[in-house]
Coordinates of C-alpha atoms in Angstrom, one line a residue:
Chain A
M6 CA 125.4 -5.4 -28.8
S7 CA 129.0 -4.3 -29.4
D8 CA 129.9 -0.7 -30.1
E9 CA 132.6 -1.8 -32.4
I10 CA 131.8 -1.5 -36.1
K11 CA 133.1 -4.3 -38.3
K12 CA 134.1 -3.4 -41.8
I13 CA 133.5 -5.8 -44.6
T14 CA 133.9 -5.7 -48.4
P15 CA 132.1 -8.1 -50.6
P16 CA 132.5 -10.8 -52.0
L17 CA 132.4 -12.5 -48.7
T18 CA 134.4 -15.6 -47.8
D19 CA 133.4 -18.3 -45.2
E20 CA 135.9 -16.9 -42.8
M21 CA 134.5 -13.4 -43.0
V22 CA 131.0 -14.5 -42.5
E23 CA 131.9 -16.8 -39.6
G24 CA 133.5 -13.8 -37.9
L25 CA 130.1 -12.0 -37.8
N26 CA 127.7 -12.4 -34.9
A27 CA 124.1 -11.6 -34.5
G28 CA 124.0 -8.0 -33.0
D29 CA 127.2 -6.8 -34.7
Q30 CA 127.1 -3.4 -36.2
V31 CA 128.6 -3.7 -39.8
S32 CA 129.8 -1.2 -42.3
I33 CA 129.8 -2.4 -45.9
T34 CA 132.0 -0.8 -48.6
G35 CA 132.0 -2.3 -52.1
T36 CA 129.6 -4.1 -54.4
V37 CA 126.1 -5.3 -53.5
Y38 CA 123.5 -6.5 -55.9
T39 CA 119.8 -5.6 -55.7
A40 CA 117.0 -8.0 -56.1
R41 CA 113.4 -8.3 -54.9
D42 CA 110.4 -10.6 -55.5
S43 CA 110.2 -10.7 -59.4
A44 CA 114.0 -10.7 -59.9
H45 CA 114.4 -13.6 -57.4
K46 CA 111.8 -15.6 -59.3
R47 CA 113.8 -15.0 -62.6
L48 CA 117.1 -15.9 -61.0
I49 CA 115.7 -19.2 -59.7
A50 CA 114.1 -20.0 -63.1
L51 CA 117.6 -19.5 -64.6
L52 CA 119.1 -22.0 -62.1
D53 CA 116.2 -24.4 -62.8
E54 CA 117.0 -24.3 -66.5
G55 CA 120.8 -24.7 -65.8
K56 CA 121.6 -21.2 -67.3
E57 CA 124.1 -18.7 -66.1
L58 CA 123.1 -16.0 -63.6
P59 CA 123.4 -12.4 -64.7
F60 CA 126.0 -11.6 -62.0
D61 CA 128.6 -13.7 -60.0
M62 CA 126.8 -15.1 -57.0
N63 CA 130.1 -16.3 -55.3
G64 CA 130.3 -14.4 -52.1
A65 CA 127.6 -12.0 -53.3
V66 CA 125.6 -9.7 -50.9
I67 CA 122.0 -9.2 -52.2
Y68 CA 120.2 -6.1 -51.0
Y69 CA 116.4 -6.3 -51.0
V70 CA 115.5 -2.9 -52.4
G71 CA 113.4 -1.2 -55.2
P72 CA 114.8 2.4 -55.3
S73 CA 112.7 5.3 -56.2
P74 CA 113.8 7.0 -59.5
A75 CA 116.8 9.3 -59.3
K76 CA 116.2 13.0 -59.6
P77 CA 118.4 14.8 -62.0
G78 CA 121.8 15.1 -60.4
Q79 CA 121.1 12.2 -58.0
I80 CA 123.0 8.8 -58.2
V81 CA 120.0 6.9 -57.0
G82 CA 116.6 7.8 -55.5
S83 CA 115.7 6.8 -52.0
A84 CA 116.8 3.3 -51.3
G85 CA 115.9 1.6 -48.0
P86 CA 115.3 -2.2 -47.5
T87 CA 112.1 -4.0 -48.3
T88 CA 110.6 -6.8 -46.1
S89 CA 112.7 -10.0 -46.5
Y90 CA 110.3 -12.9 -45.8
R91 CA 109.0 -12.5 -49.4
M92 CA 112.3 -13.8 -50.5
D93 CA 112.4 -16.8 -48.1
A94 CA 111.2 -19.2 -50.8
Y95 CA 114.3 -18.4 -52.9
S96 CA 117.1 -17.7 -50.5
E97 CA 118.4 -21.3 -49.9
R98 CA 118.8 -22.0 -53.6
L99 CA 120.9 -18.8 -53.9
M100 CA 123.0 -19.8 -50.9
E101 CA 123.6 -23.1 -52.6
V102 CA 125.3 -21.2 -55.5
G103 CA 127.4 -19.1 -53.3
M104 CA 125.3 -16.2 -51.9
K105 CA 126.8 -15.1 -48.6
G106 CA 124.9 -12.1 -47.5
M107 CA 121.4 -10.6 -47.6
I108 CA 120.3 -7.2 -46.5
G109 CA 116.6 -6.4 -45.8
K110 CA 114.2 -6.0 -42.9
G111 CA 112.1 -8.3 -40.8
A112 CA 112.3 -11.9 -39.6
R113 CA 113.3 -14.8 -41.9
A114 CA 111.7 -18.3 -41.8
G115 CA 113.2 -21.0 -39.8
H116 CA 114.3 -22.9 -42.9
V117 CA 116.3 -19.8 -44.1
V118 CA 118.0 -19.4 -40.7
D119 CA 119.0 -23.1 -40.9
A120 CA 120.2 -22.7 -44.4
M121 CA 122.4 -19.8 -43.2
V122 CA 124.1 -22.2 -40.7
K123 CA 124.5 -24.9 -43.4
H124 CA 125.8 -22.8 -46.2
K125 CA 127.7 -20.2 -44.1
A126 CA 125.7 -17.0 -44.9
V127 CA 124.4 -14.0 -42.9
Y128 CA 121.3 -11.8 -42.9
F129 CA 121.7 -8.1 -42.2
A130 CA 119.0 -5.5 -41.5
A131 CA 119.2 -1.9 -42.7
I132 CA 116.9 0.7 -41.1
G133 CA 113.5 0.2 -42.9
G134 CA 112.2 3.6 -44.0
A135 CA 115.4 5.5 -43.7
A136 CA 115.6 5.5 -47.4
A137 CA 116.8 9.0 -48.1
L138 CA 119.6 8.7 -45.6
I139 CA 120.7 5.3 -46.9
A140 CA 120.9 6.6 -50.4
R141 CA 123.8 8.8 -49.3
S142 CA 126.0 5.7 -48.9
I143 CA 125.3 4.6 -52.5
K144 CA 128.0 5.9 -54.8
K145 CA 127.3 4.2 -58.1
V146 CA 124.3 2.3 -59.6
E147 CA 124.1 0.3 -62.8
I148 CA 121.4 -2.0 -64.0
V149 CA 122.7 -5.5 -64.7
A150 CA 119.5 -7.3 -65.6
Y151 CA 115.7 -7.2 -66.0
E152 CA 115.4 -3.6 -66.8
D153 CA 111.7 -4.2 -67.8
L154 CA 111.0 -4.8 -64.1
G155 CA 111.6 -1.1 -63.3
P156 CA 112.1 -0.6 -59.6
E157 CA 112.6 -4.4 -59.3
A158 CA 115.5 -4.6 -61.8
V159 CA 118.8 -6.1 -60.7
R160 CA 121.2 -3.4 -60.0
R161 CA 125.0 -3.4 -59.1
M162 CA 125.5 -0.8 -56.4
E163 CA 128.8 0.5 -55.2
V164 CA 128.3 1.4 -51.5
E165 CA 130.5 3.2 -49.0
D166 CA 130.0 2.8 -45.3
F167 CA 126.5 1.3 -45.7
R168 CA 125.5 0.6 -42.0
V169 CA 123.7 -2.5 -41.3
V170 CA 123.4 -4.9 -38.2
V171 CA 123.7 -8.7 -38.2
I172 CA 120.3 -10.4 -37.5
N173 CA 121.1 -13.9 -38.3
D174 CA 124.6 -15.4 -38.2
T175 CA 126.2 -18.7 -39.0
K176 CA 125.5 -20.0 -35.5
G177 CA 121.7 -19.8 -35.9
L178 CA 121.4 -16.8 -33.5
D179 CA 118.6 -14.2 -34.2
L180 CA 118.9 -10.6 -33.1
Y181 CA 115.2 -10.0 -33.2
K182 CA 114.7 -12.7 -30.5
M183 CA 117.7 -11.5 -28.5
G184 CA 116.6 -7.9 -28.6
Q185 CA 113.1 -8.7 -27.5
E186 CA 114.2 -11.0 -24.6
K187 CA 116.3 -8.1 -23.2
Y188 CA 113.5 -5.6 -23.1
Q189 CA 110.3 -7.6 -22.8
I190 CA 108.1 -6.8 -19.7
A191 CA 106.0 -9.8 -18.8
Chain B
M15 CA 82.2 29.4 -58.4
A16 CA 78.5 29.3 -57.4
R17 CA 75.9 28.5 -59.9
L18 CA 72.2 28.0 -59.9
A19 CA 71.0 24.6 -61.1
L20 CA 67.5 23.4 -61.6
F21 CA 66.7 20.4 -59.5
F22 CA 63.2 19.0 -59.4
G23 CA 61.7 22.3 -60.6
E24 CA 63.5 24.3 -57.8
F25 CA 66.6 26.4 -58.1
M26 CA 69.5 25.6 -55.6
A27 CA 73.0 26.8 -55.3
V28 CA 75.7 24.5 -56.5
R29 CA 79.4 25.0 -56.3
E30 CA 81.4 24.1 -59.4
I31 CA 84.9 22.7 -59.0
K32 CA 87.0 22.0 -62.1
A33 CA 88.4 18.5 -62.7
S34 CA 91.8 20.1 -63.7
D35 CA 92.0 21.9 -60.3
I36 CA 91.5 18.5 -58.6
T37 CA 94.2 17.0 -60.7
D38 CA 96.6 19.8 -59.8
T39 CA 95.9 19.5 -56.1
V40 CA 96.3 15.7 -56.2
R41 CA 99.7 16.0 -58.0
M42 CA 100.9 18.4 -55.4
L43 CA 99.6 16.4 -52.5
C44 CA 101.2 13.2 -53.7
I45 CA 104.7 14.8 -53.8
E46 CA 104.2 16.7 -50.5
A47 CA 103.0 13.5 -48.7
N48 CA 106.0 11.6 -49.8
T49 CA 108.6 14.1 -49.0
D50 CA 107.3 16.2 -46.0
L51 CA 106.5 14.1 -43.0
G52 CA 103.9 15.7 -40.6
D53 CA 105.1 17.6 -37.6
D54 CA 103.1 15.2 -35.4
V55 CA 105.2 12.4 -36.5
I56 CA 108.5 14.3 -36.1
Q57 CA 107.3 15.2 -32.6
A58 CA 106.6 11.5 -31.9
F59 CA 110.1 10.6 -33.1
E60 CA 111.5 13.3 -30.6
K61 CA 109.5 11.9 -27.9
G62 CA 110.5 8.3 -28.7
L63 CA 114.2 9.3 -28.7
K64 CA 113.7 10.5 -25.0
Q65 CA 111.6 7.5 -24.0
E66 CA 113.7 4.8 -25.7
E67 CA 116.1 2.9 -23.3
S68 CA 117.9 0.8 -25.9
P69 CA 121.1 2.5 -27.5
T70 CA 120.2 0.9 -30.9
G71 CA 116.7 2.1 -30.6
K72 CA 117.9 5.6 -29.8
A73 CA 120.2 5.5 -32.8
I74 CA 117.2 4.5 -35.0
F75 CA 115.2 7.5 -33.8
T76 CA 118.1 9.8 -34.6
A77 CA 118.5 8.2 -38.1
L78 CA 114.7 8.7 -38.7
L79 CA 114.9 12.4 -37.6
E80 CA 117.8 12.9 -40.0
N81 CA 116.1 11.0 -42.8
A82 CA 112.9 13.2 -42.5
K83 CA 115.1 16.3 -42.6
I84 CA 116.9 15.2 -45.8
A85 CA 113.6 14.3 -47.4
R86 CA 112.0 17.7 -46.5
D87 CA 115.1 19.7 -47.4
E88 CA 115.9 18.0 -50.7
K89 CA 112.3 17.2 -51.7
V90 CA 113.1 13.4 -52.1
P91 CA 110.8 10.6 -50.8
M92 CA 111.5 9.7 -47.1
C93 CA 110.9 6.1 -48.2
Q94 CA 111.6 4.4 -51.6
D95 CA 108.3 2.7 -51.3
T96 CA 106.0 5.7 -52.1
G97 CA 103.1 3.5 -51.7
F98 CA 99.6 2.9 -53.2
A99 CA 98.0 6.3 -53.6
V100 CA 95.0 6.0 -51.3
V101 CA 92.7 9.0 -51.6
F102 CA 89.9 10.0 -49.2
V103 CA 87.5 12.3 -50.6
E104 CA 84.8 14.2 -48.7
M105 CA 82.5 15.7 -51.2
G106 CA 79.8 18.2 -50.3
Q107 CA 76.6 17.3 -51.8
E108 CA 76.3 20.9 -53.3
V109 CA 79.4 20.4 -55.4
V110 CA 79.5 19.6 -59.0
I111 CA 82.7 18.7 -60.9
S112 CA 83.0 20.2 -64.3
G113 CA 85.3 19.1 -67.2
G114 CA 85.7 15.4 -66.4
S115 CA 85.0 12.8 -64.0
M116 CA 86.3 13.0 -60.4
D117 CA 88.1 9.6 -60.6
D118 CA 89.8 10.4 -63.8
A119 CA 91.0 13.8 -62.4
I120 CA 92.4 12.0 -59.3
N121 CA 94.1 9.4 -61.3
E122 CA 95.6 12.0 -63.6
G123 CA 96.9 13.9 -60.5
V124 CA 98.6 10.7 -59.2
R125 CA 100.0 10.1 -62.7
H126 CA 101.6 13.6 -62.7
G127 CA 102.6 13.6 -59.1
Y128 CA 104.5 10.3 -59.3
K129 CA 106.2 11.3 -62.3
E130 CA 107.2 14.8 -61.5
G131 CA 108.1 13.9 -57.9
F132 CA 110.4 11.1 -59.0
L133 CA 108.2 8.8 -56.8
R134 CA 108.3 5.0 -57.2
K135 CA 105.6 3.4 -59.4
S136 CA 104.7 0.4 -57.4
I137 CA 101.3 -0.8 -58.8
C138 CA 101.1 -3.9 -60.8
D139 CA 98.9 -6.7 -62.2
P140 CA 98.3 -9.3 -59.4
F141 CA 99.1 -12.3 -61.6
T142 CA 101.6 -11.1 -64.3
R143 CA 103.1 -8.5 -61.9
K144 CA 103.4 -6.1 -64.9
N145 CA 103.8 -2.6 -63.6
T146 CA 101.2 0.0 -64.6
K147 CA 104.2 2.4 -64.8
D148 CA 102.3 5.5 -63.5
N149 CA 101.2 4.3 -60.1
T150 CA 97.5 4.3 -61.1
P151 CA 94.9 3.4 -60.4
A152 CA 94.5 5.1 -57.1
V153 CA 92.3 3.7 -54.4
I154 CA 89.6 6.3 -54.1
I155 CA 87.2 6.3 -51.0
T156 CA 84.5 8.9 -51.4
D157 CA 82.0 10.1 -48.7
I158 CA 79.3 12.4 -49.8
V159 CA 78.7 14.9 -47.0
E160 CA 76.6 18.0 -46.3
G161 CA 77.7 21.4 -47.7
D162 CA 79.7 22.8 -50.6
K163 CA 83.2 21.8 -49.6
F164 CA 85.5 19.3 -51.3
K165 CA 88.1 17.8 -49.1
I166 CA 90.8 15.5 -50.4
T167 CA 93.4 13.5 -48.4
I168 CA 96.2 11.6 -49.9
A169 CA 97.5 8.8 -47.8
P170 CA 100.2 6.8 -49.6
K171 CA 101.1 3.6 -47.8
G172 CA 103.9 1.2 -48.5
G173 CA 103.5 -2.5 -49.2
G174 CA 105.6 -3.7 -46.2
S175 CA 103.2 -2.4 -43.6
E176 CA 100.1 -2.9 -45.7
N177 CA 101.0 -6.6 -45.9
M178 CA 100.6 -6.7 -42.1
S179 CA 96.9 -5.7 -42.2
R180 CA 94.2 -8.1 -41.1
V181 CA 90.4 -8.3 -40.9
T182 CA 88.9 -10.8 -38.6
M183 CA 85.3 -11.6 -37.6
L184 CA 85.4 -12.3 -33.8
T185 CA 82.5 -13.6 -31.9
P186 CA 80.6 -11.2 -29.8
S187 CA 81.2 -13.3 -26.7
G188 CA 84.9 -12.5 -26.9
G189 CA 84.1 -8.8 -26.3
K190 CA 86.8 -6.0 -25.6
E191 CA 89.3 -8.7 -24.3
A192 CA 89.3 -10.6 -27.6
V193 CA 89.7 -7.3 -29.5
V194 CA 92.7 -6.2 -27.4
D195 CA 94.3 -9.8 -27.7
F196 CA 94.0 -9.9 -31.4
I197 CA 95.6 -6.4 -31.8
V198 CA 98.5 -7.1 -29.6
Q199 CA 99.1 -10.6 -31.2
R200 CA 98.9 -9.1 -34.7
R201 CA 101.4 -6.4 -33.7
Q202 CA 103.7 -9.0 -32.3
E203 CA 103.5 -11.3 -35.3
A204 CA 104.1 -8.5 -37.7
G205 CA 107.4 -8.0 -35.9
S206 CA 109.9 -5.8 -37.7
N207 CA 108.2 -6.1 -41.1
P208 CA 106.0 -3.0 -41.1
C209 CA 109.0 -0.8 -40.0
P210 CA 108.4 0.0 -36.4
P211 CA 108.0 2.3 -34.4
V212 CA 104.5 2.0 -36.0
I213 CA 101.1 3.6 -35.6
V214 CA 98.3 0.9 -35.1
G215 CA 95.0 1.7 -36.7
A216 CA 92.0 -0.5 -36.0
C217 CA 88.3 -0.4 -36.4
I218 CA 86.0 -2.4 -34.2
G219 CA 82.6 -3.1 -35.7
G220 CA 80.9 -2.4 -39.0
T221 CA 81.1 -5.1 -41.7
P222 CA 84.5 -6.6 -43.0
E223 CA 84.8 -4.0 -45.8
K224 CA 83.6 -1.0 -43.6
A225 CA 86.0 -2.0 -40.8
A226 CA 89.0 -2.3 -43.3
I227 CA 88.4 1.3 -44.6
L228 CA 87.8 2.8 -41.1
A229 CA 91.0 1.1 -39.8
K230 CA 92.9 2.9 -42.5
K231 CA 91.1 6.1 -41.7
A232 CA 92.0 5.8 -38.1
L233 CA 95.7 6.3 -39.2
L234 CA 94.9 9.8 -40.4
R235 CA 94.3 11.2 -36.9
K236 CA 97.2 13.3 -35.7
I237 CA 99.6 11.4 -33.4
G238 CA 99.0 12.7 -29.8
E239 CA 95.5 13.9 -30.5
P240 CA 93.2 12.2 -28.0
N241 CA 90.4 10.0 -29.1
P242 CA 87.1 11.9 -28.4
D243 CA 85.5 8.7 -27.2
P244 CA 86.7 8.0 -23.6
E245 CA 86.1 4.3 -23.8
L246 CA 88.3 4.0 -27.0
A247 CA 90.9 6.5 -25.4
G248 CA 91.3 4.1 -22.4
M249 CA 91.6 1.0 -24.8
E250 CA 94.2 2.9 -26.9
K251 CA 96.3 3.5 -23.8
E252 CA 96.1 -0.1 -22.7
L253 CA 96.9 -1.4 -26.1
L254 CA 100.0 0.9 -26.4
L255 CA 101.3 -0.2 -23.1
K256 CA 100.8 -3.9 -24.0
I257 CA 102.4 -3.6 -27.3
N258 CA 105.4 -1.7 -26.0
N259 CA 105.9 -4.1 -23.1
L260 CA 106.6 -6.8 -25.8
G261 CA 110.0 -5.2 -25.7
M262 CA 110.5 -5.5 -29.5
G263 CA 111.4 -1.8 -29.9
P264 CA 112.3 0.3 -32.9
Q265 CA 112.8 -1.8 -36.0
G266 CA 112.1 -4.9 -33.8
L267 CA 115.7 -4.9 -32.5
G268 CA 114.7 -4.7 -28.9
G269 CA 113.6 -1.6 -26.9
R270 CA 110.8 0.4 -25.4
V271 CA 109.0 2.0 -28.4
F272 CA 107.6 -0.6 -30.7
A273 CA 104.5 1.7 -31.5
M274 CA 104.2 5.3 -31.2
A275 CA 100.4 5.4 -31.1
V276 CA 97.2 3.3 -31.3
H277 CA 94.3 4.8 -33.1
L278 CA 90.8 3.2 -32.6
I279 CA 87.4 3.7 -34.4
K280 CA 84.2 2.1 -33.4
H281 CA 81.2 1.5 -35.6
P282 CA 77.9 -0.4 -34.9
C283 CA 77.8 -3.9 -36.1
H284 CA 75.4 -6.8 -36.7
I285 CA 74.1 -8.6 -33.6
A286 CA 75.9 -11.8 -34.7
S287 CA 79.2 -10.1 -35.4
L288 CA 82.3 -8.5 -33.8
P289 CA 84.3 -7.4 -36.8
L290 CA 87.8 -6.2 -36.3
A291 CA 90.2 -4.7 -38.9
V292 CA 93.8 -3.8 -38.0
N293 CA 95.9 -1.6 -40.3
I294 CA 99.6 -1.1 -39.2
C295 CA 101.3 2.0 -40.5
C296 CA 105.1 2.3 -40.7
H297 CA 106.9 5.2 -38.9
A298 CA 106.5 7.2 -42.2
S299 CA 102.8 8.0 -41.5
R300 CA 102.2 10.0 -44.6
H301 CA 99.1 12.0 -45.4
K302 CA 98.3 15.4 -46.7
E303 CA 95.0 17.2 -47.1
G304 CA 93.7 19.7 -49.5
E305 CA 90.4 21.6 -49.5
F306 CA 88.3 23.5 -52.1

């Protein structure tokens, strides 16, 4: 794993995504959109009906998070990543319409890893459970859709130096496997 | 407050506890559990930081220590997933609750705690997924015990780690080896999902439902506190070594500390069965107790 920190700002292009490798430390500044289980289901339903999505998916980075409510004076409550495999069923459809990045925690299914190679997209992990710390890199939050879903609503977040690591890249590599191979004791 | 009540023609002392006092305590414990990580967990992070060989793993421990400090100092939840409110009650049989039912009092406390503490409401209908909007109902597990004390433990647990729980019915022929293999395999399969470094709770024996409750209860033991049963203490050591030798490390990114502790409980079982329940807890091992 390299010590260098790669800085990126969404929307991401094919070239930007291809320049990221499993194990890279990345600092994201700019816009990310939040969506979890129920929001994904609704986004896919819109695609099925041929309707427009509530935000521009081209080059978008989706952060799998349901923040806790903001206290008075706070921009956002605690906001760490949720487990990603629950979004596996929906991710390829979103890559087909332009999604380039996903932020969550935990391994993705093989078909999602393959889809990232095919559609040129990456999967990042943020530190699961470091939610109060991560909230400090979120500078602005606005609900863009599905307010009725409460914590699961789709939010536009402006982030600054949001630290993540590349788990799956466009070459089909997987940091979870690489990391384990390095430290496993047979 | 002590009172005399007439039971079967004889007077005996009973202790009265007000439902409203239970509500207040639950409200406070919900907030405290989600914002103030126990010292045993903080110490386990510090130990992990020393023990960890991977630079990424070390950076994760440092981030977790900082996160816990922010949460404690600013009274904000350490994790956005403030969990299902799981409530363990040990109610002395000489206690009577006045002014309402115990379950209602507890749920009212959860309702207030999650609202006033700005904690996330994560409970929904299993099919419609419609949120109950106040994080109720709590899961309440009550044991009636001797005496006149009323002890309440709040153990909020996030969905990510809870989803990694399993109950299995092994065959008695498999013995200890099958138990160890299943726990290690479950930990491996769960990977990064339950937010490692984790605490692995497991119950061997009982019935499927008894084992599931005791596996969760095993997580309440302080990290570093030895198992009083030497046989189980030995198994915990063996399991921790095997799990950490997987090399999956903090957050599953590779390293030495994939689990900080393994906590086992044993319970007698049917001659035909060898039940095993595994409940993995994320690094934010949250629980707070109150006693009347």
